[in-house]
mmCIF file of C-alpha atoms in Angstrom:
data_model
loop_
_atom_site.group_PDB
_atom_site.id
_atom_site.type_symbol
_atom_site.label_atom_id
_atom_site.label_comp_id
_atom_site.label_asym_id
_atom_site.label_seq_id
_atom_site.Cartn_x
_atom_site.Cartn_y
_atom_site.Cartn_z
ATOM 1 C CA MET A 1 -146.971 -114.128 63.396
ATOM 2 C CA ASP A 2 -144.519 -111.289 62.969
ATOM 3 C CA ASP A 3 -142.092 -111.084 65.895
ATOM 4 C CA ALA A 4 -142.765 -107.380 66.376
ATOM 5 C CA ILE A 5 -146.494 -108.027 66.741
ATOM 6 C CA ALA A 6 -146.031 -111.079 68.985
ATOM 7 C CA ALA A 7 -143.850 -108.999 71.336
ATOM 8 C CA CYS A 8 -146.331 -106.130 71.658
ATOM 9 C CA ARG A 9 -147.411 -105.378 75.215
ATOM 10 C CA ILE A 10 -151.134 -106.077 75.751
ATOM 11 C CA LEU A 11 -152.821 -104.918 78.966
ATOM 12 C CA VAL A 12 -156.003 -106.801 79.915
ATOM 13 C CA VAL A 13 -158.211 -104.882 82.345
ATOM 14 C CA ASP A 14 -161.031 -106.804 84.022
ATOM 15 C CA ASP A 15 -162.240 -107.038 87.640
ATOM 16 C CA THR A 16 -162.976 -110.777 87.264
ATOM 17 C CA ASP A 17 -160.070 -113.201 87.688
ATOM 18 C CA PHE A 18 -161.621 -115.797 85.371
ATOM 19 C CA ASN A 19 -162.063 -113.301 82.513
ATOM 20 C CA ARG A 20 -158.475 -112.113 82.782
ATOM 21 C CA THR A 21 -157.187 -115.688 82.777
ATOM 22 C CA LEU A 22 -159.370 -116.669 79.823
ATOM 23 C CA ILE A 23 -158.326 -113.716 77.683
ATOM 24 C CA GLY A 24 -154.671 -114.289 78.526
ATOM 25 C CA ALA A 25 -154.916 -117.976 77.606
ATOM 26 C CA LEU A 26 -156.590 -117.223 74.268
ATOM 27 C CA LEU A 27 -153.983 -114.636 73.381
ATOM 28 C CA GLY A 28 -151.129 -116.881 74.488
ATOM 29 C CA GLU A 29 -152.361 -119.731 72.307
ATOM 30 C CA ALA A 30 -152.480 -117.329 69.348
ATOM 31 C CA GLY A 31 -148.803 -116.447 69.833
ATOM 32 C CA PHE A 32 -148.951 -113.149 71.751
ATOM 33 C CA GLN A 33 -146.065 -113.266 74.229
ATOM 34 C CA ASN A 34 -146.385 -110.123 76.330
ATOM 35 C CA VAL A 35 -149.768 -110.047 78.095
ATOM 36 C CA VAL A 36 -150.112 -108.255 81.431
ATOM 37 C CA TYR A 37 -153.138 -107.678 83.676
ATOM 38 C CA ALA A 38 -154.917 -105.025 85.738
ATOM 39 C CA LYS A 39 -157.760 -105.777 88.139
ATOM 40 C CA ASP A 40 -159.612 -102.447 87.840
ATOM 41 C CA GLY A 41 -159.488 -98.970 86.274
ATOM 42 C CA PHE A 42 -157.184 -97.467 88.901
ATOM 43 C CA ASP A 43 -154.725 -100.331 88.570
ATOM 44 C CA ALA A 44 -154.859 -99.965 84.758
ATOM 45 C CA LEU A 45 -154.030 -96.250 84.772
ATOM 46 C CA ALA A 46 -151.167 -96.808 87.212
ATOM 47 C CA GLN A 47 -149.659 -99.556 85.032
ATOM 48 C CA ILE A 48 -150.097 -97.493 81.862
ATOM 49 C CA ALA A 49 -148.298 -94.559 83.491
ATOM 50 C CA ALA A 50 -145.427 -96.859 84.473
ATOM 51 C CA GLU A 51 -145.127 -98.551 81.066
ATOM 52 C CA ALA A 52 -147.474 -97.799 78.199
ATOM 53 C CA PRO A 53 -148.900 -100.894 76.475
ATOM 54 C CA ASP A 54 -149.319 -101.259 72.729
ATOM 55 C CA LEU A 55 -152.966 -102.261 73.108
ATOM 56 C CA LEU A 56 -155.569 -102.209 75.870
ATOM 57 C CA ILE A 57 -158.384 -104.782 76.294
ATOM 58 C CA LEU A 58 -160.811 -103.115 78.651
ATOM 59 C CA ASP A 59 -163.947 -104.280 80.447
ATOM 60 C CA ILE A 60 -166.667 -101.632 80.594
ATOM 61 C CA MET A 61 -168.577 -102.685 83.701
ATOM 62 C CA MET A 62 -166.149 -102.439 86.645
ATOM 63 C CA PRO A 63 -166.617 -101.106 90.189
ATOM 64 C CA GLY A 64 -164.935 -97.883 91.299
ATOM 65 C CA MET A 65 -163.923 -96.657 87.834
ATOM 66 C CA ASP A 66 -165.667 -98.116 84.811
ATOM 67 C CA GLY A 67 -164.246 -98.499 81.348
ATOM 68 C CA PHE A 68 -165.869 -95.317 80.092
ATOM 69 C CA GLU A 69 -163.913 -93.244 82.620
ATOM 70 C CA VAL A 70 -160.660 -95.080 81.872
ATOM 71 C CA CYS A 71 -161.088 -94.243 78.188
ATOM 72 C CA ARG A 72 -161.875 -90.609 78.855
ATOM 73 C CA ARG A 73 -158.816 -90.153 81.083
ATOM 74 C CA LEU A 74 -156.549 -91.792 78.528
ATOM 75 C CA ARG A 75 -157.831 -89.679 75.665
ATOM 76 C CA ASP A 76 -157.404 -86.507 77.720
ATOM 77 C CA ASP A 77 -153.666 -87.256 77.779
ATOM 78 C CA HIS A 78 -152.011 -86.565 74.414
ATOM 79 C CA ALA A 79 -149.458 -89.318 75.081
ATOM 80 C CA TYR A 80 -152.191 -91.949 74.728
ATOM 81 C CA ALA A 81 -154.194 -90.361 71.927
ATOM 82 C CA ASP A 82 -153.430 -93.201 69.499
ATOM 83 C CA LEU A 83 -153.368 -96.126 71.982
ATOM 84 C CA PRO A 84 -155.751 -98.826 70.656
ATOM 85 C CA VAL A 85 -158.481 -99.552 73.229
ATOM 86 C CA LEU A 86 -160.624 -102.640 72.622
ATOM 87 C CA VAL A 87 -163.665 -102.680 74.878
ATOM 88 C CA GLN A 88 -165.198 -106.030 75.788
ATOM 89 C CA THR A 89 -168.854 -105.540 76.483
ATOM 90 C CA ALA A 90 -172.252 -107.196 76.575
ATOM 91 C CA LEU A 91 -173.913 -103.855 75.801
ATOM 92 C CA SER A 92 -176.266 -104.308 72.882
ATOM 93 C CA SER A 93 -178.090 -100.996 72.453
ATOM 94 C CA SER A 94 -176.825 -98.494 69.910
ATOM 95 C CA ASP A 95 -176.823 -95.742 72.557
ATOM 96 C CA ASP A 96 -174.478 -97.730 74.797
ATOM 97 C CA ARG A 97 -172.175 -98.510 71.906
ATOM 98 C CA ASN A 98 -172.168 -94.869 70.789
ATOM 99 C CA ARG A 99 -171.317 -93.884 74.370
ATOM 100 C CA ALA A 100 -168.335 -96.244 74.291
ATOM 101 C CA PHE A 101 -167.028 -94.737 71.061
ATOM 102 C CA ALA A 102 -167.643 -91.202 72.349
ATOM 103 C CA ALA A 103 -165.448 -92.000 75.345
ATOM 104 C CA GLY A 104 -162.581 -92.932 73.046
ATOM 105 C CA THR A 105 -162.975 -96.633 72.333
ATOM 106 C CA THR A 106 -161.144 -97.883 69.253
ATOM 107 C CA ASP A 107 -163.151 -101.071 68.755
ATOM 108 C CA LEU A 108 -165.677 -103.344 70.506
ATOM 109 C CA ILE A 109 -165.437 -107.055 71.358
ATOM 110 C CA SER A 110 -168.720 -108.715 72.172
ATOM 111 C CA LYS A 111 -169.350 -110.850 75.251
ATOM 112 C CA PRO A 112 -169.390 -113.776 75.542
ATOM 113 C CA LEU A 113 -165.929 -113.753 73.985
ATOM 114 C CA ASP A 114 -165.330 -115.489 70.675
ATOM 115 C CA ARG A 115 -161.720 -116.660 70.276
ATOM 116 C CA THR A 116 -161.581 -115.997 66.540
ATOM 117 C CA GLU A 117 -163.023 -112.494 66.877
ATOM 118 C CA LEU A 118 -160.761 -111.622 69.808
ATOM 119 C CA VAL A 119 -157.567 -112.744 68.082
ATOM 120 C CA ALA A 120 -158.514 -111.136 64.741
ATOM 121 C CA ARG A 121 -159.287 -107.747 66.270
ATOM 122 C CA VAL A 122 -156.187 -107.760 68.466
ATOM 123 C CA ARG A 123 -153.999 -108.735 65.528
ATOM 124 C CA ILE A 124 -155.283 -106.078 63.107
ATOM 125 C CA HIS A 125 -155.002 -103.265 65.660
ATOM 126 C CA LEU A 126 -151.482 -104.310 66.615
ATOM 127 C CA GLU A 127 -150.489 -104.519 62.952
ATOM 128 C CA ASN A 128 -151.706 -100.931 62.549
ATOM 129 C CA ARG A 129 -149.907 -99.948 65.748
ATOM 130 C CA VAL A 130 -146.594 -101.409 64.583
ATOM 131 C CA LEU A 131 -146.975 -99.816 61.158
ATOM 132 C CA ILE A 132 -147.690 -96.395 62.660
ATOM 133 C CA ARG A 133 -144.759 -96.758 65.046
ATOM 134 C CA ASP A 134 -142.436 -97.692 62.179
ATOM 135 C CA LEU A 135 -143.665 -94.712 60.159
ATOM 136 C CA GLN A 136 -143.130 -92.404 63.134
ATOM 137 C CA THR A 137 -139.610 -93.747 63.572
ATOM 138 C CA TYR A 138 -138.908 -93.272 59.882
ATOM 139 C CA ARG A 139 -140.325 -89.749 59.946
ATOM 140 C CA ALA A 140 -138.228 -88.818 62.977
ATOM 141 C CA ARG A 141 -135.114 -90.165 61.267
ATOM 142 C CA VAL A 142 -135.841 -88.267 58.044
ATOM 143 C CA GLU A 143 -136.560 -85.063 59.956
ATOM 144 C CA GLY A 144 -133.302 -85.484 61.853
ATOM 145 C CA GLU A 145 -131.377 -86.020 58.625
ATOM 146 C CA LEU A 146 -133.029 -82.975 57.039
ATOM 147 C CA ALA A 147 -132.197 -80.853 60.080
ATOM 148 C CA MET A 148 -128.565 -81.947 59.853
ATOM 149 C CA ALA A 149 -128.536 -81.224 56.116
ATOM 150 C CA ARG A 150 -129.975 -77.751 56.715
ATOM 151 C CA SER A 151 -127.268 -77.069 59.286
ATOM 152 C CA MET A 152 -124.598 -78.187 56.807
ATOM 153 C CA TYR A 153 -126.252 -76.050 54.138
ATOM 154 C CA ASP A 154 -126.044 -72.954 56.352
ATOM 155 C CA HIS A 155 -122.342 -73.544 56.917
ATOM 156 C CA LEU A 156 -121.654 -73.867 53.181
ATOM 157 C CA LEU A 157 -123.262 -70.590 52.191
ATOM 158 C CA PRO A 158 -120.765 -67.717 51.849
ATOM 159 C CA SER A 159 -120.187 -65.799 55.050
ATOM 160 C CA ALA A 160 -121.003 -62.104 55.320
ATOM 161 C CA ALA A 161 -117.295 -61.380 55.819
ATOM 162 C CA LEU A 162 -116.294 -63.214 52.622
ATOM 163 C CA CYS A 163 -118.995 -61.468 50.608
ATOM 164 C CA ALA A 164 -118.018 -58.056 51.955
ATOM 165 C CA THR A 165 -114.329 -58.586 51.232
ATOM 166 C CA GLN A 166 -114.828 -59.741 47.652
ATOM 167 C CA THR A 167 -117.517 -57.281 46.696
ATOM 168 C CA ASP A 168 -115.681 -54.272 48.159
ATOM 169 C CA ARG A 169 -112.707 -55.100 45.965
ATOM 170 C CA ALA A 170 -114.937 -55.399 42.910
ATOM 171 C CA GLY A 171 -116.877 -52.226 43.657
ATOM 172 C CA VAL A 172 -120.241 -53.981 43.918
ATOM 173 C CA THR A 173 -122.766 -54.881 46.599
ATOM 174 C CA LEU A 174 -123.862 -58.498 46.996
ATOM 175 C CA ARG A 175 -127.242 -59.415 48.440
ATOM 176 C CA SER A 176 -128.996 -62.790 48.528
ATOM 177 C CA HIS A 177 -132.376 -64.317 49.232
ATOM 178 C CA THR A 178 -132.685 -68.013 50.108
ATOM 179 C CA ALA A 179 -135.825 -69.938 51.055
ATOM 180 C CA LEU A 180 -135.576 -73.679 51.659
ATOM 181 C CA SER A 181 -138.432 -76.090 51.045
ATOM 182 C CA SER A 182 -139.451 -78.404 53.873
ATOM 183 C CA ASP A 183 -137.608 -81.333 52.272
ATOM 184 C CA LEU A 184 -134.678 -79.423 50.694
ATOM 185 C CA GLY A 185 -134.370 -78.943 46.977
ATOM 186 C CA GLY A 186 -130.606 -78.992 46.506
ATOM 187 C CA ASP A 187 -129.902 -75.282 45.825
ATOM 188 C CA LEU A 188 -126.482 -73.843 46.688
ATOM 189 C CA TRP A 189 -124.617 -70.701 45.747
ATOM 190 C CA GLY A 190 -121.207 -69.325 46.586
ATOM 191 C CA VAL A 191 -118.429 -66.823 45.989
ATOM 192 C CA LEU A 192 -114.906 -67.698 44.820
ATOM 193 C CA PRO A 193 -112.048 -65.189 45.353
ATOM 194 C CA LEU A 194 -110.103 -64.259 42.205
ATOM 195 C CA ALA A 195 -107.197 -61.948 41.497
ATOM 196 C CA GLY A 196 -107.484 -58.356 40.321
ATOM 197 C CA GLY A 197 -110.520 -57.317 42.385
ATOM 198 C CA ARG A 198 -112.759 -59.887 40.703
ATOM 199 C CA PHE A 199 -114.701 -62.845 42.094
ATOM 200 C CA GLY A 200 -116.417 -65.921 40.781
ATOM 201 C CA LEU A 201 -120.055 -66.618 41.557
ATOM 202 C CA PHE A 202 -121.872 -69.945 41.189
ATOM 203 C CA LEU A 203 -125.452 -71.049 41.661
ATOM 204 C CA LEU A 204 -126.407 -74.724 41.333
ATOM 205 C CA ASP A 205 -129.602 -76.692 41.711
ATOM 206 C CA MET A 206 -129.467 -80.472 42.093
ATOM 207 C CA ALA A 207 -132.198 -82.603 40.588
ATOM 208 C CA GLY A 208 -134.495 -84.207 43.144
ATOM 209 C CA ARG A 209 -135.253 -83.295 46.725
ATOM 210 C CA GLY A 210 -134.509 -84.393 50.240
ATOM 211 C CA VAL A 211 -131.331 -85.542 51.921
ATOM 212 C CA SER A 212 -129.952 -87.253 48.789
ATOM 213 C CA ALA A 213 -130.263 -84.030 46.757
ATOM 214 C CA ALA A 214 -128.654 -82.042 49.569
ATOM 215 C CA LEU A 215 -125.743 -84.482 49.858
ATOM 216 C CA ASN A 216 -125.173 -84.331 46.104
ATOM 217 C CA ALA A 217 -125.183 -80.535 46.299
ATOM 218 C CA PHE A 218 -122.540 -80.729 49.026
ATOM 219 C CA ARG A 219 -120.434 -83.020 46.822
ATOM 220 C CA MET A 220 -120.728 -80.549 43.953
ATOM 221 C CA HIS A 221 -119.765 -77.742 46.322
ATOM 222 C CA THR A 222 -116.539 -79.609 47.100
ATOM 223 C CA LEU A 223 -115.778 -80.134 43.407
ATOM 224 C CA ILE A 224 -116.365 -76.460 42.644
ATOM 225 C CA HIS A 225 -113.890 -75.349 45.287
ATOM 226 C CA GLU A 226 -111.339 -77.891 44.083
ATOM 227 C CA LEU A 227 -111.562 -76.468 40.548
ATOM 228 C CA ALA A 228 -111.647 -72.783 41.521
ATOM 229 C CA PRO A 229 -107.860 -72.210 41.903
ATOM 230 C CA HIS A 230 -107.155 -73.659 38.440
ATOM 231 C CA LEU A 231 -110.177 -72.796 36.298
ATOM 232 C CA GLY A 232 -111.999 -70.040 38.181
ATOM 233 C CA GLU A 233 -110.905 -67.442 35.625
ATOM 234 C CA ARG A 234 -112.452 -69.373 32.696
ATOM 235 C CA PRO A 235 -116.169 -70.108 33.162
ATOM 236 C CA ALA A 236 -116.619 -72.371 30.122
ATOM 237 C CA ALA A 237 -113.591 -74.505 30.984
ATOM 238 C CA PHE A 238 -114.734 -74.512 34.603
ATOM 239 C CA LEU A 239 -118.157 -75.978 33.761
ATOM 240 C CA THR A 240 -116.687 -78.424 31.246
ATOM 241 C CA GLU A 241 -114.352 -79.906 33.848
ATOM 242 C CA LEU A 242 -117.062 -79.796 36.526
ATOM 243 C CA ASN A 243 -119.254 -81.886 34.246
ATOM 244 C CA GLU A 244 -116.515 -84.455 33.645
ATOM 245 C CA ARG A 245 -116.065 -84.953 37.376
ATOM 246 C CA ALA A 246 -119.808 -84.924 38.098
ATOM 247 C CA VAL A 247 -120.397 -87.714 35.578
ATOM 248 C CA CYS A 248 -118.009 -89.896 37.598
ATOM 249 C CA LEU A 249 -119.340 -88.760 40.978
ATOM 250 C CA LEU A 250 -123.106 -88.806 40.534
ATOM 251 C CA GLU A 251 -125.269 -91.858 39.979
ATOM 252 C CA LEU A 252 -127.236 -92.373 36.785
ATOM 253 C CA GLY A 253 -130.144 -89.945 36.570
ATOM 254 C CA GLN A 254 -128.599 -87.433 38.964
ATOM 255 C CA HIS A 255 -127.536 -84.067 37.574
ATOM 256 C CA ALA A 256 -127.421 -80.362 38.349
ATOM 257 C CA THR A 257 -128.180 -77.090 36.627
ATOM 258 C CA VAL A 258 -125.328 -74.643 37.192
ATOM 259 C CA ILE A 259 -124.322 -71.130 36.290
ATOM 260 C CA TYR A 260 -120.798 -69.928 36.976
ATOM 261 C CA GLY A 261 -119.480 -66.486 36.136
ATOM 262 C CA VAL A 262 -116.804 -63.921 36.896
ATOM 263 C CA VAL A 263 -117.817 -60.485 38.152
ATOM 264 C CA ASP A 264 -115.366 -57.833 36.954
ATOM 265 C CA GLY A 265 -116.360 -54.409 38.196
ATOM 266 C CA ALA A 266 -113.387 -52.634 36.628
ATOM 267 C CA ALA A 267 -114.142 -54.055 33.183
ATOM 268 C CA GLU A 268 -117.887 -53.549 33.757
ATOM 269 C CA ARG A 269 -118.634 -57.107 32.635
ATOM 270 C CA PHE A 270 -120.032 -60.413 33.853
ATOM 271 C CA THR A 271 -118.550 -63.376 31.975
ATOM 272 C CA TYR A 272 -120.245 -66.710 32.537
ATOM 273 C CA ALA A 273 -121.199 -70.180 31.334
ATOM 274 C CA ALA A 274 -124.498 -71.932 31.997
ATOM 275 C CA ALA A 275 -125.584 -75.555 32.214
ATOM 276 C CA ALA A 276 -129.381 -75.478 31.765
ATOM 277 C CA ALA A 277 -129.574 -72.781 34.442
ATOM 278 C CA ALA A 278 -132.010 -69.883 34.581
ATOM 279 C CA PRO A 279 -130.464 -67.044 32.538
ATOM 280 C CA PRO A 280 -128.917 -64.103 34.390
ATOM 281 C CA VAL A 281 -130.721 -60.768 34.084
ATOM 282 C CA LEU A 282 -129.177 -57.315 33.849
ATOM 283 C CA VAL A 283 -131.298 -54.442 35.138
ATOM 284 C CA PRO A 284 -129.689 -51.451 33.371
ATOM 285 C CA PRO A 285 -129.680 -47.883 34.677
ATOM 286 C CA ASP A 286 -131.997 -45.103 33.504
ATOM 287 C CA GLY A 287 -134.982 -47.409 32.967
ATOM 288 C CA ALA A 288 -133.516 -49.142 29.918
ATOM 289 C CA ALA A 289 -134.923 -52.509 28.857
ATOM 290 C CA LEU A 290 -133.865 -55.632 30.738
ATOM 291 C CA VAL A 291 -131.078 -57.699 29.210
ATOM 292 C CA PHE A 292 -131.438 -61.461 29.546
ATOM 293 C CA GLY A 293 -128.383 -63.662 29.275
ATOM 294 C CA GLU A 294 -128.148 -67.228 28.035
ATOM 295 C CA GLY A 295 -129.263 -70.207 30.114
ATOM 296 C CA SER A 296 -128.817 -73.023 27.607
ATOM 297 C CA GLY A 297 -126.471 -75.968 27.812
ATOM 298 C CA GLN A 298 -126.884 -79.491 29.135
ATOM 299 C CA PRO A 299 -127.032 -80.053 32.934
ATOM 300 C CA VAL A 300 -123.776 -81.224 34.433
ATOM 301 C CA GLY A 301 -123.497 -84.892 35.330
ATOM 302 C CA ILE A 302 -125.428 -86.338 32.380
ATOM 303 C CA ALA A 303 -122.835 -87.060 29.690
ATOM 304 C CA ALA A 304 -119.068 -86.958 29.532
ATOM 305 C CA GLY A 305 -117.523 -84.851 26.805
ATOM 306 C CA THR A 306 -120.074 -82.029 27.017
ATOM 307 C CA ARG A 307 -118.620 -78.614 26.190
ATOM 308 C CA TYR A 308 -120.008 -75.313 27.444
ATOM 309 C CA GLU A 309 -119.955 -71.918 25.772
ATOM 310 C CA GLU A 310 -118.860 -68.677 27.370
ATOM 311 C CA SER A 311 -121.127 -65.631 27.283
ATOM 312 C CA SER A 312 -121.008 -62.187 28.815
ATOM 313 C CA LEU A 313 -123.228 -59.329 29.904
ATOM 314 C CA PRO A 314 -122.310 -55.664 30.302
ATOM 315 C CA PHE A 315 -122.328 -54.537 33.914
ATOM 316 C CA PRO A 316 -122.309 -50.724 33.910
ATOM 317 C CA PRO A 317 -122.490 -48.469 36.971
ATOM 318 C CA ASP A 318 -125.910 -48.030 38.617
ATOM 319 C CA SER A 319 -127.124 -51.371 37.214
ATOM 320 C CA ALA A 320 -127.958 -54.642 38.932
ATOM 321 C CA LEU A 321 -127.228 -58.226 37.943
ATOM 322 C CA VAL A 322 -129.712 -60.888 39.071
ATOM 323 C CA LEU A 323 -128.973 -64.633 39.256
ATOM 324 C CA HIS A 324 -131.728 -66.963 40.375
ATOM 325 C CA SER A 325 -132.898 -70.564 40.502
ATOM 326 C CA THR A 326 -135.632 -71.774 38.154
ATOM 327 C CA ALA A 327 -138.002 -72.013 41.143
ATOM 328 C CA VAL A 328 -137.954 -68.198 41.290
ATOM 329 C CA LEU A 329 -139.253 -68.039 37.709
ATOM 330 C CA GLU A 330 -141.954 -70.587 38.515
ATOM 331 C CA ALA A 331 -143.058 -68.726 41.633
ATOM 332 C CA LEU A 332 -143.301 -65.400 39.801
ATOM 333 C CA GLY A 333 -144.933 -66.734 36.637
ATOM 334 C CA GLY A 334 -142.065 -67.256 34.202
ATOM 335 C CA ARG A 335 -139.190 -65.302 32.708
ATOM 336 C CA ASN A 336 -141.238 -62.828 30.679
ATOM 337 C CA GLY A 337 -144.158 -62.681 33.062
ATOM 338 C CA GLY A 338 -143.811 -62.025 36.748
ATOM 339 C CA LEU A 339 -140.026 -61.717 36.975
ATOM 340 C CA ALA A 340 -139.610 -59.234 34.120
ATOM 341 C CA ALA A 341 -142.594 -57.205 35.302
ATOM 342 C CA LEU A 342 -141.220 -57.172 38.835
ATOM 343 C CA LEU A 343 -137.727 -56.057 37.793
ATOM 344 C CA GLN A 344 -139.253 -53.264 35.709
ATOM 345 C CA SER A 345 -141.757 -52.215 38.356
ATOM 346 C CA PRO A 346 -141.708 -48.618 39.624
ATOM 347 C CA ALA A 347 -140.618 -49.783 43.084
ATOM 348 C CA VAL A 348 -137.476 -51.407 41.686
ATOM 349 C CA ARG A 349 -136.698 -48.811 39.003
ATOM 350 C CA ASN A 350 -137.229 -45.815 41.288
ATOM 351 C CA ALA A 351 -135.019 -47.342 43.959
ATOM 352 C CA LEU A 352 -132.226 -47.988 41.461
ATOM 353 C CA ALA A 353 -132.565 -44.497 40.025
ATOM 354 C CA THR A 354 -131.896 -43.010 43.461
ATOM 355 C CA GLY A 355 -128.984 -45.349 44.174
ATOM 356 C CA ASP A 356 -131.002 -47.396 46.648
ATOM 357 C CA GLY A 357 -129.990 -50.922 45.629
ATOM 358 C CA GLY A 358 -131.125 -52.246 48.993
ATOM 359 C CA GLY A 359 -134.616 -50.876 48.425
ATOM 360 C CA ALA A 360 -134.786 -52.445 44.957
ATOM 361 C CA PHE A 361 -133.656 -55.806 46.324
ATOM 362 C CA THR A 362 -136.187 -55.615 49.159
ATOM 363 C CA ALA A 363 -139.017 -54.935 46.704
ATOM 364 C CA VAL A 364 -138.059 -58.009 44.660
ATOM 365 C CA THR A 365 -137.633 -60.364 47.606
ATOM 366 C CA ALA A 366 -140.852 -59.189 49.273
ATOM 367 C CA ALA A 367 -142.793 -60.028 46.113
ATOM 368 C CA LEU A 368 -141.021 -63.381 45.861
ATOM 369 C CA ALA A 369 -141.739 -64.239 49.494
ATOM 370 C CA ALA A 370 -145.421 -63.439 48.973
ATOM 371 C CA ALA A 371 -145.538 -65.605 45.830
ATOM 372 C CA GLN A 372 -143.760 -68.648 47.273
ATOM 373 C CA GLY A 373 -145.804 -68.808 50.490
ATOM 374 C CA ASP A 374 -144.781 -69.751 54.027
ATOM 375 C CA VAL A 375 -143.488 -73.207 53.031
ATOM 376 C CA PRO A 376 -142.021 -73.191 49.488
ATOM 377 C CA LEU A 377 -142.509 -76.327 47.408
ATOM 378 C CA ASP A 378 -138.923 -75.981 46.174
ATOM 379 C CA ASP A 379 -135.759 -74.141 47.191
ATOM 380 C CA HIS A 380 -135.619 -70.521 46.025
ATOM 381 C CA THR A 381 -132.320 -68.700 45.566
ATOM 382 C CA LEU A 382 -131.858 -65.183 44.224
ATOM 383 C CA VAL A 383 -128.509 -63.383 44.184
ATOM 384 C CA TRP A 384 -128.495 -59.610 43.542
ATOM 385 C CA ILE A 385 -125.250 -57.880 42.560
ATOM 386 C CA GLY A 386 -125.593 -54.118 42.515
ATOM 387 C CA ARG A 387 -123.312 -51.377 41.180
ATOM 388 C CA GLU A 388 -125.111 -48.442 42.706
ATOM 389 C CA GLY A 389 -122.877 -45.424 43.120
ATOM 390 C CA ALA A 390 -120.074 -47.012 41.078
ATOM 391 C CA ARG A 391 -119.452 -44.039 38.833
#
């Protein structure tokens, strides 16, 4: 017998000394090592309150408080909602048995007791109990790890002060929308200070989900900031070197989609390189057609020696530049479906035409929030860089 099952606490409740002794002897012979006893319903409830057992063997017909009432009181307390209760009874009618189950009985053991039946039923319910307890422990640990990862995630996102400083120098306004899935999807974005009133902007999405994806995203975040002082001015070289380091850092099968670019308000241009990322989108002024950038290239972390190409988009005054994770496209129905229609909608275009970049951003994020639901299946990140009033 498994040690965890043998050590489970079993409370035998019976008003007859002989029955308690018999049940204890049968269980002891079968290898159960932690059997305790209660002489009636009141004694049982007091012992359960002091130390909850893993399983209860309960006689139905007892003076003062019968087994039905013991069951009802236990089930009224949420703490004992899943406590296995095996009722030993000589009741034979279906009505009596239905009454026992209605009171909260888990299973029935017929009187006179049969050793094989008793041991088999106790064993299977304790196996289930131990399994459920292990799953609950695992779930609590995973939830704790996810909560810690979310806290770390929040600390890695660019602060409002950093965004304000960099964007003021570049003559743009930076807004972001982030929605995390319940198990984390590995999205991160950030801002890198550069000389001459410019700044770098990255958005990455790790493959996979959960704590492992989040930890890999944090590792990539560290690499990005290590490379920024040396290669932040050159997006293609930046991604090429990031890939070389990611190949050494990440395990086989782990990779990330990344876009990294330089926002230059004075030159009215966004220069970038992409590694299988969703393409950036320019929303031009005066209702002109959307301009989609390039999102090709192999994800970083797959193969050493991969080279990335540099591309650029114009970034004129009164326009907006939108970077987003692929989950945004999926939520809105694809690049040329929901996203394009949304960015060209009257709510967005009219807001941009009046210099209300905040209103345009709000219209987009409200539609995205409605599409992704209360609990997104994947992380969603959308970064909006506006040049309203830049003329």
